[in-house]
PDB file of C-alpha atoms in Angstrom:
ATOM      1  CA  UNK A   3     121.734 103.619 111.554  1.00  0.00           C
ATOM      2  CA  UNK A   4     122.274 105.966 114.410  1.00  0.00           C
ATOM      3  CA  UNK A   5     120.780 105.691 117.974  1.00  0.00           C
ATOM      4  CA  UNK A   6     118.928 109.062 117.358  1.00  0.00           C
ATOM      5  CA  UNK A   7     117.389 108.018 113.711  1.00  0.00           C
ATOM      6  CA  UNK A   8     115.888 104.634 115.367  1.00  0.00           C
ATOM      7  CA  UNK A   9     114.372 106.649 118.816  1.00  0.00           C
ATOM      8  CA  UNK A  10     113.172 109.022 116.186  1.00  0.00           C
ATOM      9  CA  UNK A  11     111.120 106.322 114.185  1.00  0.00           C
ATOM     10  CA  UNK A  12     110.018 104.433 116.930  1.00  0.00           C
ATOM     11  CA  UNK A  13     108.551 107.741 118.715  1.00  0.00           C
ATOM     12  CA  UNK A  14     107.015 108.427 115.694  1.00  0.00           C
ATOM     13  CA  UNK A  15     105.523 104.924 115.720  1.00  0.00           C
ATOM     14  CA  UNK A  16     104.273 104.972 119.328  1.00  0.00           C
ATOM     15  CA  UNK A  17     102.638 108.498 118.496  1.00  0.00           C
ATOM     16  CA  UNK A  18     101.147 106.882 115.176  1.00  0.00           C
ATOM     17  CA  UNK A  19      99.958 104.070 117.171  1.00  0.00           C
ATOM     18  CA  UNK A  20      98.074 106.575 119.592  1.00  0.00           C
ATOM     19  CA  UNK A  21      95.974 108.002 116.062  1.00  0.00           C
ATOM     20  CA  UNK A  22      95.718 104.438 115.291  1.00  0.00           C
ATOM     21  CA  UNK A  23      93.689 103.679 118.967  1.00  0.00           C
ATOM     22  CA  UNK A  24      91.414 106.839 117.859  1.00  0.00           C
ATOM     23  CA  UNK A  25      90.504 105.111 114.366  1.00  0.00           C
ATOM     24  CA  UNK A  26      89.801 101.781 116.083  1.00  0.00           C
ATOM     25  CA  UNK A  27      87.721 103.320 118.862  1.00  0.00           C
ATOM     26  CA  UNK A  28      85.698 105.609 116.349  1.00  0.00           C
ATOM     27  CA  UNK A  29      85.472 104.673 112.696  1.00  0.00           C
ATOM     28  CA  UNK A  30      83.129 101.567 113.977  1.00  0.00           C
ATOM     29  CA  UNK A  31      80.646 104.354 115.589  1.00  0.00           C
ATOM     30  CA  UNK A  32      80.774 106.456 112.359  1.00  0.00           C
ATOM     31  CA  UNK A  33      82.319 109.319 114.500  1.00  0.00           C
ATOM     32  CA  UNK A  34      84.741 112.092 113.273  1.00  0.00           C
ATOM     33  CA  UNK A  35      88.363 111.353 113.594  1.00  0.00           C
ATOM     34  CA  UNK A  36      89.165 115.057 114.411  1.00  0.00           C
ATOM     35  CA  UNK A  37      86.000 116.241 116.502  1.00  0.00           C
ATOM     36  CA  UNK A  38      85.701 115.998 119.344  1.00  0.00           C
ATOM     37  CA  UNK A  39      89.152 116.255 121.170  1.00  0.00           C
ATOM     38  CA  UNK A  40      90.783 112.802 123.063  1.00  0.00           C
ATOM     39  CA  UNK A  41      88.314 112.690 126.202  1.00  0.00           C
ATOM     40  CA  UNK A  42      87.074 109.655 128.459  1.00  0.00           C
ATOM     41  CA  UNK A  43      84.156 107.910 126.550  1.00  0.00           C
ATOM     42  CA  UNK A  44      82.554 107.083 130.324  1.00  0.00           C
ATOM     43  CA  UNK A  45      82.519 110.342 131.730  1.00  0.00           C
ATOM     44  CA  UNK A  46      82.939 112.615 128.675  1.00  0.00           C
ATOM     45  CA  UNK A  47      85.979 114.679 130.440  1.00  0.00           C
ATOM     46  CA  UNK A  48      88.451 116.189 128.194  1.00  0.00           C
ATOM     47  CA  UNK A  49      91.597 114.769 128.728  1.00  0.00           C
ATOM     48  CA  UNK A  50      95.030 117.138 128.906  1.00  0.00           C
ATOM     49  CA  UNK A  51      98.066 116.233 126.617  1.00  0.00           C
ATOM     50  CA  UNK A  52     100.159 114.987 129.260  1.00  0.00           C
ATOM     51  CA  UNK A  53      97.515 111.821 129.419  1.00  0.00           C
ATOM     52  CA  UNK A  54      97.988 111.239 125.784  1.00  0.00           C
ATOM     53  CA  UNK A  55     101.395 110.272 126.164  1.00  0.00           C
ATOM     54  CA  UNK A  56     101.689 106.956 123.812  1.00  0.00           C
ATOM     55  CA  UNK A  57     102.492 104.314 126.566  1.00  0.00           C
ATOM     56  CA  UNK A  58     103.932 106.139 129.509  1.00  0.00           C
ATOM     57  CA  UNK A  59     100.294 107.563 130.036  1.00  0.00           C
ATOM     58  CA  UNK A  60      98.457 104.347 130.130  1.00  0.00           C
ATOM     59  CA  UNK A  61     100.858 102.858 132.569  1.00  0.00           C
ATOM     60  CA  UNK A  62     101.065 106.141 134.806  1.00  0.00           C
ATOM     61  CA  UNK A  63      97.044 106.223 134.866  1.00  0.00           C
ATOM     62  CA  UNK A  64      97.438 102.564 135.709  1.00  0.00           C
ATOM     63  CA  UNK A  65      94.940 102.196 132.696  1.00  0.00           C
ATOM     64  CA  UNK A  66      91.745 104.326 134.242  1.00  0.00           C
ATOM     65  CA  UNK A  67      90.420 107.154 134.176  1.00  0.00           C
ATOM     66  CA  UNK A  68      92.172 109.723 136.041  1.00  0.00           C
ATOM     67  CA  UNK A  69      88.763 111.581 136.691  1.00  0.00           C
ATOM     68  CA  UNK A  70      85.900 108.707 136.826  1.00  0.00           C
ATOM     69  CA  UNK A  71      88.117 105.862 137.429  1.00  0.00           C
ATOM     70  CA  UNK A  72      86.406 103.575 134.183  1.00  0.00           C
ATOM     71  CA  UNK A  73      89.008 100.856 132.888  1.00  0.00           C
ATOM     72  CA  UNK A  74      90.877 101.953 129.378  1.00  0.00           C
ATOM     73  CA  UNK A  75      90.691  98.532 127.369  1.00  0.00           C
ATOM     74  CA  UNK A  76      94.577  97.230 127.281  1.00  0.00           C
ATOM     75  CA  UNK A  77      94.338  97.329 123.744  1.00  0.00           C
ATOM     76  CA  UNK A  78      94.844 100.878 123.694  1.00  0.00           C
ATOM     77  CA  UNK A  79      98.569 100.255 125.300  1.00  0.00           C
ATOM     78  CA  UNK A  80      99.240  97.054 122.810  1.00  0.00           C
ATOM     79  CA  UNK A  81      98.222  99.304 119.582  1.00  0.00           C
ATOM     80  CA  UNK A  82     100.675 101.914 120.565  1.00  0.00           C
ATOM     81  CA  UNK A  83     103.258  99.621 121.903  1.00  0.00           C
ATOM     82  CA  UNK A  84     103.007  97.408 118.813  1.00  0.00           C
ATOM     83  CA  UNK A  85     102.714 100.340 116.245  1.00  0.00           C
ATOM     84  CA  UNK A  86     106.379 101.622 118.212  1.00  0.00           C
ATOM     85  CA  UNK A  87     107.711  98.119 117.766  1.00  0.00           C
ATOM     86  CA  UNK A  88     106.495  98.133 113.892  1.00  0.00           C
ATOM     87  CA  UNK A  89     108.535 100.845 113.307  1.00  0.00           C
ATOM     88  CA  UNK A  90     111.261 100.562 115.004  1.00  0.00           C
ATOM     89  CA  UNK A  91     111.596  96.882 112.910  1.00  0.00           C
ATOM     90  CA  UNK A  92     111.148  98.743 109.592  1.00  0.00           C
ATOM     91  CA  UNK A  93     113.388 101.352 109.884  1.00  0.00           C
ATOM     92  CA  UNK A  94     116.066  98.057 111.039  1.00  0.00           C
ATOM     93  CA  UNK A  95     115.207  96.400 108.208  1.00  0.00           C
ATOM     94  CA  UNK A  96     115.349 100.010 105.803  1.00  0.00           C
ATOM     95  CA  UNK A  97     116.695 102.164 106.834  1.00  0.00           C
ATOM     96  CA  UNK A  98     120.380 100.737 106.759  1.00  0.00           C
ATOM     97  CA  UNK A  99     122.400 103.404 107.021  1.00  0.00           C
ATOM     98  CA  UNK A 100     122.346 107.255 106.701  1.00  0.00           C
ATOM     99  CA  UNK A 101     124.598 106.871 103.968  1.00  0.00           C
ATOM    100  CA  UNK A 102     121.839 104.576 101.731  1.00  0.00           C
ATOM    101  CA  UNK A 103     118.620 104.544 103.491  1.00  0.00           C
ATOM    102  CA  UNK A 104     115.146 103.478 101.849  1.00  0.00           C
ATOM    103  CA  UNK A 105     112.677 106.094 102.910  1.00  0.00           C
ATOM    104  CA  UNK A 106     110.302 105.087 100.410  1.00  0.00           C
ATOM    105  CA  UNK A 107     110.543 101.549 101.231  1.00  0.00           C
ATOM    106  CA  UNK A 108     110.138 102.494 104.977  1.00  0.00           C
ATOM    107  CA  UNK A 109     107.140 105.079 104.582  1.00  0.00           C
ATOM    108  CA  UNK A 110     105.365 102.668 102.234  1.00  0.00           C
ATOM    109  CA  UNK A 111     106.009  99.391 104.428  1.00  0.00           C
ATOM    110  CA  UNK A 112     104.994 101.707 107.545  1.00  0.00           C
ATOM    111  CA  UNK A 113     101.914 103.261 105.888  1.00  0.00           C
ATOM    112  CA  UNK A 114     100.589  99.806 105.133  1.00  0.00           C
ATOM    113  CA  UNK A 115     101.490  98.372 108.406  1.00  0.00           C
ATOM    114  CA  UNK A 116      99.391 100.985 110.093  1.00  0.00           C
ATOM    115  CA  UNK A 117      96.524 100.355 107.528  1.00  0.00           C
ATOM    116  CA  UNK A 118      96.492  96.983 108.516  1.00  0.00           C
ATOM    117  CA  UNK A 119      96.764  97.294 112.336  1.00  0.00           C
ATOM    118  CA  UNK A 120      93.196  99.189 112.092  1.00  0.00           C
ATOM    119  CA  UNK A 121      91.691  96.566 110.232  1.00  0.00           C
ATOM    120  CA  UNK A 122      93.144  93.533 112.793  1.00  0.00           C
ATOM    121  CA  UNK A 123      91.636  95.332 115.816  1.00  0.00           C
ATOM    122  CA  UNK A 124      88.666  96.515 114.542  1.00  0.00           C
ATOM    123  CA  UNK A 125      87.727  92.816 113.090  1.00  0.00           C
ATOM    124  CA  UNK A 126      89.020  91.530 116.520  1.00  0.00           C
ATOM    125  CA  UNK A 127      86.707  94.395 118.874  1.00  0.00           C
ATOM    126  CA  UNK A 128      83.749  93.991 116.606  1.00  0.00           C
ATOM    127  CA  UNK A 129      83.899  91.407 113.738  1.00  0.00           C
ATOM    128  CA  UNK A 130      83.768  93.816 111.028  1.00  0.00           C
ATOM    129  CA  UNK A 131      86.315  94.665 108.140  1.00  0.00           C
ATOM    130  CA  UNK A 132      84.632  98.529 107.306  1.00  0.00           C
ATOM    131  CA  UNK A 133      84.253  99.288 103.740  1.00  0.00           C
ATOM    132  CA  UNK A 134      85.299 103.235 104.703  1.00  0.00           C
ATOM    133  CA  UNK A 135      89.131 101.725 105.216  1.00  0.00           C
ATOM    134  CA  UNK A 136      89.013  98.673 102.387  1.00  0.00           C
ATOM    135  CA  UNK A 137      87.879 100.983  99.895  1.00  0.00           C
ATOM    136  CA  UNK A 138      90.031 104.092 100.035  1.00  0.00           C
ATOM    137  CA  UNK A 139      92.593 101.984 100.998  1.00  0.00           C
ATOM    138  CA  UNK A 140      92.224  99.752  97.649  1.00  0.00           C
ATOM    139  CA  UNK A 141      92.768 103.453  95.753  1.00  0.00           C
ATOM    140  CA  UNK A 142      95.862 104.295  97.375  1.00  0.00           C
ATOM    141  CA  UNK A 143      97.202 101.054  96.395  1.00  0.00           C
ATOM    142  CA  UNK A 144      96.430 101.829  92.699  1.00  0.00           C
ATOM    143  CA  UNK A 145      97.482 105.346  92.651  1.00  0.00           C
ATOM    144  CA  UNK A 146     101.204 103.823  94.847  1.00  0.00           C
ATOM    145  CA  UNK A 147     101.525 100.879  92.208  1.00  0.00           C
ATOM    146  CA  UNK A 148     100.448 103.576  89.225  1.00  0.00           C
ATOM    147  CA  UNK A 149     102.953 105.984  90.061  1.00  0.00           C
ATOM    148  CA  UNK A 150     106.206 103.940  89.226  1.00  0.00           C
ATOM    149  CA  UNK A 151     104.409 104.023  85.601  1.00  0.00           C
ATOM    150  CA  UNK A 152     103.920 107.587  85.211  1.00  0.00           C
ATOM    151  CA  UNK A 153     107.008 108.439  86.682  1.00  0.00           C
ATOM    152  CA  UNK A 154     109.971 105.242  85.640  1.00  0.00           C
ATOM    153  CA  UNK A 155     112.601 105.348  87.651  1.00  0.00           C
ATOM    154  CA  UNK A 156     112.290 107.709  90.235  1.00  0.00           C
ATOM    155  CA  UNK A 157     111.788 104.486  92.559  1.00  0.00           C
ATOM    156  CA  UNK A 158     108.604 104.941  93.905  1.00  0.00           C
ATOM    157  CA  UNK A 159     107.504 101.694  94.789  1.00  0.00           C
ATOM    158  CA  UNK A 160     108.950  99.421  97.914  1.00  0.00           C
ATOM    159  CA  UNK A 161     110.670  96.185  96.873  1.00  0.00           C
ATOM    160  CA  UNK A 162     113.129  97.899  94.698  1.00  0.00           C
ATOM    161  CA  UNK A 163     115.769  94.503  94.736  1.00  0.00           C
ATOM    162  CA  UNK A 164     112.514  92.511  93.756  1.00  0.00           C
ATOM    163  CA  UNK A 165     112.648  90.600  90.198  1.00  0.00           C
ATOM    164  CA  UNK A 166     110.066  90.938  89.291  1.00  0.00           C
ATOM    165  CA  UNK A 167     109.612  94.139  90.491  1.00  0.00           C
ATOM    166  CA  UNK A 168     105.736  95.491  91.652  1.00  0.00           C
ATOM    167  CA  UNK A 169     103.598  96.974  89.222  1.00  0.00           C
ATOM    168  CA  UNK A 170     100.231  98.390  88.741  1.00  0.00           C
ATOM    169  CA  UNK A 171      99.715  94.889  86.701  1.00  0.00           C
ATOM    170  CA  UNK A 172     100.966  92.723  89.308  1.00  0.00           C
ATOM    171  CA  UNK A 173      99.399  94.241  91.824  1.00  0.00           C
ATOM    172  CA  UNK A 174      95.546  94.029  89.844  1.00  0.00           C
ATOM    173  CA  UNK A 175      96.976  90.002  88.943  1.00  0.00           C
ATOM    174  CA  UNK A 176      97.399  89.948  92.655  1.00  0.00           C
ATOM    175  CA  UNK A 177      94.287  91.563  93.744  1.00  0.00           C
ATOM    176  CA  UNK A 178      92.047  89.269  91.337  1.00  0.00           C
ATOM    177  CA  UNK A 179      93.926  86.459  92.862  1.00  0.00           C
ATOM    178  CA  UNK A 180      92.865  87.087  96.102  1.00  0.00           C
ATOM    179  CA  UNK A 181      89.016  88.214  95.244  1.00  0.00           C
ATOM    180  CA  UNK A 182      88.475  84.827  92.729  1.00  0.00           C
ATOM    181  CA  UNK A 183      90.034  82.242  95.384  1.00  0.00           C
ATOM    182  CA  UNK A 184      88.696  83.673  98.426  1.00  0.00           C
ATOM    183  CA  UNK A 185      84.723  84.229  96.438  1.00  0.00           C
ATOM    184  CA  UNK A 186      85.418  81.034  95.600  1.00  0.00           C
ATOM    185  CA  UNK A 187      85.845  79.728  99.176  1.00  0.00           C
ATOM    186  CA  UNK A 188      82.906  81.883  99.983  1.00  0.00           C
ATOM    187  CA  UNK A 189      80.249  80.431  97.410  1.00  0.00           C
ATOM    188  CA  UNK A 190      81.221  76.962  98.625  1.00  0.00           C
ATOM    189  CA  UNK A 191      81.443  77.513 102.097  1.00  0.00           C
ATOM    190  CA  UNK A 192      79.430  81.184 102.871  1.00  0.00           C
ATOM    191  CA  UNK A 193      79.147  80.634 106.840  1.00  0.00           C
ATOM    192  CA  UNK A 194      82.853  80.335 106.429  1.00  0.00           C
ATOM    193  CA  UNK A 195      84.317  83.764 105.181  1.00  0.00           C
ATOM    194  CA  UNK A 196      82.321  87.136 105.049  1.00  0.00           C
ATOM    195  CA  UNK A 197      82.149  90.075 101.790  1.00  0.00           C
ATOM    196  CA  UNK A 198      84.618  92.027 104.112  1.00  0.00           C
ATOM    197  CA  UNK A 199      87.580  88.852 103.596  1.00  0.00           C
ATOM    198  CA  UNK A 200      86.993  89.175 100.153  1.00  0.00           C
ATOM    199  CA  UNK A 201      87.563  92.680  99.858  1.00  0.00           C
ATOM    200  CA  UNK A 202      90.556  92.110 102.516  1.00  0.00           C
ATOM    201  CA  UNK A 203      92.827  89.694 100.803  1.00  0.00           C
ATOM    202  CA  UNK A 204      92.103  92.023  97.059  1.00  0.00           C
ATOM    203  CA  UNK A 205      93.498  95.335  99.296  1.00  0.00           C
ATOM    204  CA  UNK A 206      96.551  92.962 100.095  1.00  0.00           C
ATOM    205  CA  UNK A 207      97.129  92.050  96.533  1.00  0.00           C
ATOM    206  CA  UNK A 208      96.626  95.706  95.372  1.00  0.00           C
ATOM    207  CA  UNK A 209      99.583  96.296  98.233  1.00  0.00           C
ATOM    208  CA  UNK A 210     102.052  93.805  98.462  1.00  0.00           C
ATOM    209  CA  UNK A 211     101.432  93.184  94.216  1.00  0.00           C
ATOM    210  CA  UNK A 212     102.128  89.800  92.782  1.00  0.00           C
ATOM    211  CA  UNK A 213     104.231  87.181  94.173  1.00  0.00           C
ATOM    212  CA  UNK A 214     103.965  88.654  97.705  1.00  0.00           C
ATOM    213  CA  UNK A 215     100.820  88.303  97.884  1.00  0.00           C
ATOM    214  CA  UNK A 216     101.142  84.830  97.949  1.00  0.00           C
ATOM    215  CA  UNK A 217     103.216  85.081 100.709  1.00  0.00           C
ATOM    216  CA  UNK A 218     100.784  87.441 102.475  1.00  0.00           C
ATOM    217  CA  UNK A 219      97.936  84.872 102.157  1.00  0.00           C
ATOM    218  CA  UNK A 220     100.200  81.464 102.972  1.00  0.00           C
ATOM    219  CA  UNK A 221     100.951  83.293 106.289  1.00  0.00           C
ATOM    220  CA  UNK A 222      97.553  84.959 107.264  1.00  0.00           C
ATOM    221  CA  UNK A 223      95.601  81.351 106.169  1.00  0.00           C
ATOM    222  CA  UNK A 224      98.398  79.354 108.187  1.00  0.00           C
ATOM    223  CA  UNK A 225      97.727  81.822 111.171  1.00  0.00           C
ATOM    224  CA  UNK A 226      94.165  81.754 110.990  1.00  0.00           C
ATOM    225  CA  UNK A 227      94.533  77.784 110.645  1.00  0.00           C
ATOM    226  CA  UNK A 228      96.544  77.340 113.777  1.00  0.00           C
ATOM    227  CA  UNK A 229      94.738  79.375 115.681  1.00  0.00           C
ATOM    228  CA  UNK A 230      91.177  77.505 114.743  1.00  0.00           C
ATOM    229  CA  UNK A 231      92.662  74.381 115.535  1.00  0.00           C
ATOM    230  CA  UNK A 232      93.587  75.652 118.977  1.00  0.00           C
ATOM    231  CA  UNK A 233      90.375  76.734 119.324  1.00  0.00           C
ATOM    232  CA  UNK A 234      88.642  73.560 118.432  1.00  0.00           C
ATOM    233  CA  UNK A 235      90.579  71.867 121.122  1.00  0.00           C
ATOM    234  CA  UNK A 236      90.214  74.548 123.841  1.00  0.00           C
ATOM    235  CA  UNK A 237      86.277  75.502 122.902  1.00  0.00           C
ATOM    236  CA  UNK A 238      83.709  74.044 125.813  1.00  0.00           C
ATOM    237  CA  UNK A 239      80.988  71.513 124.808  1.00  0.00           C
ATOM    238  CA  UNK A 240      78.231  73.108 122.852  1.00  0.00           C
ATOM    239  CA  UNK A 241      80.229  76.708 122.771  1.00  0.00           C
ATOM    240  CA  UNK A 242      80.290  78.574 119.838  1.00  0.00           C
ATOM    241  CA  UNK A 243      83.215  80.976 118.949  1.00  0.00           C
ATOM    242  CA  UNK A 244      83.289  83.381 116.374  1.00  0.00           C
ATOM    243  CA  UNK A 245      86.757  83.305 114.658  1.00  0.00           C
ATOM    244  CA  UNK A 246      87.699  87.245 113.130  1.00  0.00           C
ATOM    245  CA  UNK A 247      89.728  85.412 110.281  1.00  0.00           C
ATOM    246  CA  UNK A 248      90.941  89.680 109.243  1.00  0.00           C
ATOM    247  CA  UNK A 249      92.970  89.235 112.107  1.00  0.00           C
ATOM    248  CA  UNK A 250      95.114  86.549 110.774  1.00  0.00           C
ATOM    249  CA  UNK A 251      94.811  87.922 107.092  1.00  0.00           C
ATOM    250  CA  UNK A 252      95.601  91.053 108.133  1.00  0.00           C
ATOM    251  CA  UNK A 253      98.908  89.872 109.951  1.00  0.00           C
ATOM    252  CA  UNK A 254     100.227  88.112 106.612  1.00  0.00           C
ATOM    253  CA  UNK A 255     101.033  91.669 104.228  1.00  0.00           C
ATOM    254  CA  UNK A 256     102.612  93.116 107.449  1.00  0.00           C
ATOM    255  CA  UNK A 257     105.499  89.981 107.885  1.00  0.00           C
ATOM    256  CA  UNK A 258     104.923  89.827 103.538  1.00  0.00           C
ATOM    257  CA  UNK A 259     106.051  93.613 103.569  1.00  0.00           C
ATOM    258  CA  UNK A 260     109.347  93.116 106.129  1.00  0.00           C
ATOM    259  CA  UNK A 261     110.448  89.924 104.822  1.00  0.00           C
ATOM    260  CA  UNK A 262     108.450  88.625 101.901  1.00  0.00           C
ATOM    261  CA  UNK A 263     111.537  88.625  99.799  1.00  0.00           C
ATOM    262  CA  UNK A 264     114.034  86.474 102.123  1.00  0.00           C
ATOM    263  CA  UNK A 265     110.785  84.001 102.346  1.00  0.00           C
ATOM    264  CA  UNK A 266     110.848  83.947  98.458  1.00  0.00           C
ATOM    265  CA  UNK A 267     114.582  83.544  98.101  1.00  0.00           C
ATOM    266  CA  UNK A 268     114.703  80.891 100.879  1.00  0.00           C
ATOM    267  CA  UNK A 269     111.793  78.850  99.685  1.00  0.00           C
ATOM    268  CA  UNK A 270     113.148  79.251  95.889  1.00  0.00           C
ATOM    269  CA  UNK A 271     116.420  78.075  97.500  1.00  0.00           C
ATOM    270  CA  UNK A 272     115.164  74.716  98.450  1.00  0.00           C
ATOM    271  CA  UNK A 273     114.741  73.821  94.176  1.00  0.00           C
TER     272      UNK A 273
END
């Protein structure tokens, strides 16, 4: 893969990554994605293109406002910075070489990656997991997993080299995997998960379709499980921490997506 090809993805990441801050920031507040313009949430100024420059801008503004000095959160410069990074791996780990690249395997694995960032720092800001992304989100996954059905053969779904290869049946076996074990978890242990999990780990199965999904949920659960034990040992006397377990879920389809496979094959490897 050329020089040019991988600045070109990971420039279109960092400018993804910038849409991606605007989702985060607004979907939460039930405001419109398109109206009004990118402006200063303090002081309500309108803010020119050259301070919506994914990156440089935040570090050039020395992350405030250039006109009423208020502090831009640092996650705005780790969402576009990560979103860059995201896609600059996946077009690595696709896009091989002009000669046989894997578009749909990078605009699927990208698309996804994207969906999920939202979800991580949204659950992470505000401890919610918004129906308005889960839901429409859940369709696209049919209608992606559906469309190697109506169309066979024109290689529409990701995972191409995967035996057995996604499906819009493995990818309802994998969502109903993840609703049933995760209500399950719930009706046992409700102060433990929230309605928004549920609906979480089905969208991964409906993405990442049966046996990634398994992957998906090994990682996010053995995430979220180191992290509460670090908690539990860091966490003052009589201090209560909320733990925004879509964080951790939400982490396992992205590494699932890039190298859910190779985890497969190497695990399979040790029988």
């Amino acid at each position: 893969m050329t020089v040019a090809l991988t600045t070109l993805f990971t420039l279109a990441g960092l400018m993804i990554g910038s849409f991606l801050n605007v989702c985060i920031d607004r979907l939460p507040a039930r405001k419109s994605l398109i109206s009004p313009p990118s402006h200063c949430d303090a002081c309500d100024k309108s803010l020119p293109p050259w301070f919506n420059i994914p990156v440089i801008s935040y570090l050039w503004l020395r992350g405030h406002c250039r006109y009423c000095g208020a502090h831009i959160p640092i996650r705005v410069l780790l969402v576009e910075a990560i979103t860059g990074l995201l896609f600059l791996i996946i077009s690595w780990r696709f896009i091989i070489t002009p000669e046989s690249p894997e578009y749909i395997d990078f605009a699927l694995t990208a698309f996804w990656s994207s969906i999920f960032l939202v979800i991580i720092f949204i659950d992470l800001e505000h401890q919610l997991i918004l129906n308005k992304i889960t839901y429409p989100a859940a369709v696209a996954a049919v209608l992606i997993l559906a469309a190697d059905s109506i169309f066979p053969g024109a290689g529409i779904l990701y995972n191409l080299n995967m035996i057995p290869q996604p499906s819009i049946l493995s990818g309802l076996i994998a969502g109903a995997i993840g609703f049933i074990l995760f209500m399950l978890v719930f009706i046992v242990n409700p102060r433990g998960l929230g309605m928004g999990d549920i609906k979480l780990v089905t969208l991964i199965g409906l993405a990442t379709g049966f046996p990634l999904n398994l992957v998906a949920l090994f990682i996010g659960i053995l995430i979220g499980g180191i992290a509460a034990v670090f908690l539990l040992i860091s966490r003052k006397k009589g201090r209560k921490d909320i733990m925004p377990y879509g964080v951790f879920l939400g982490t396992g389809p992205i590494i699932a997506l890039l190298w859910g496979n190779n985890i497969i094959d190497w695990y399979m490897g040790k029988f």
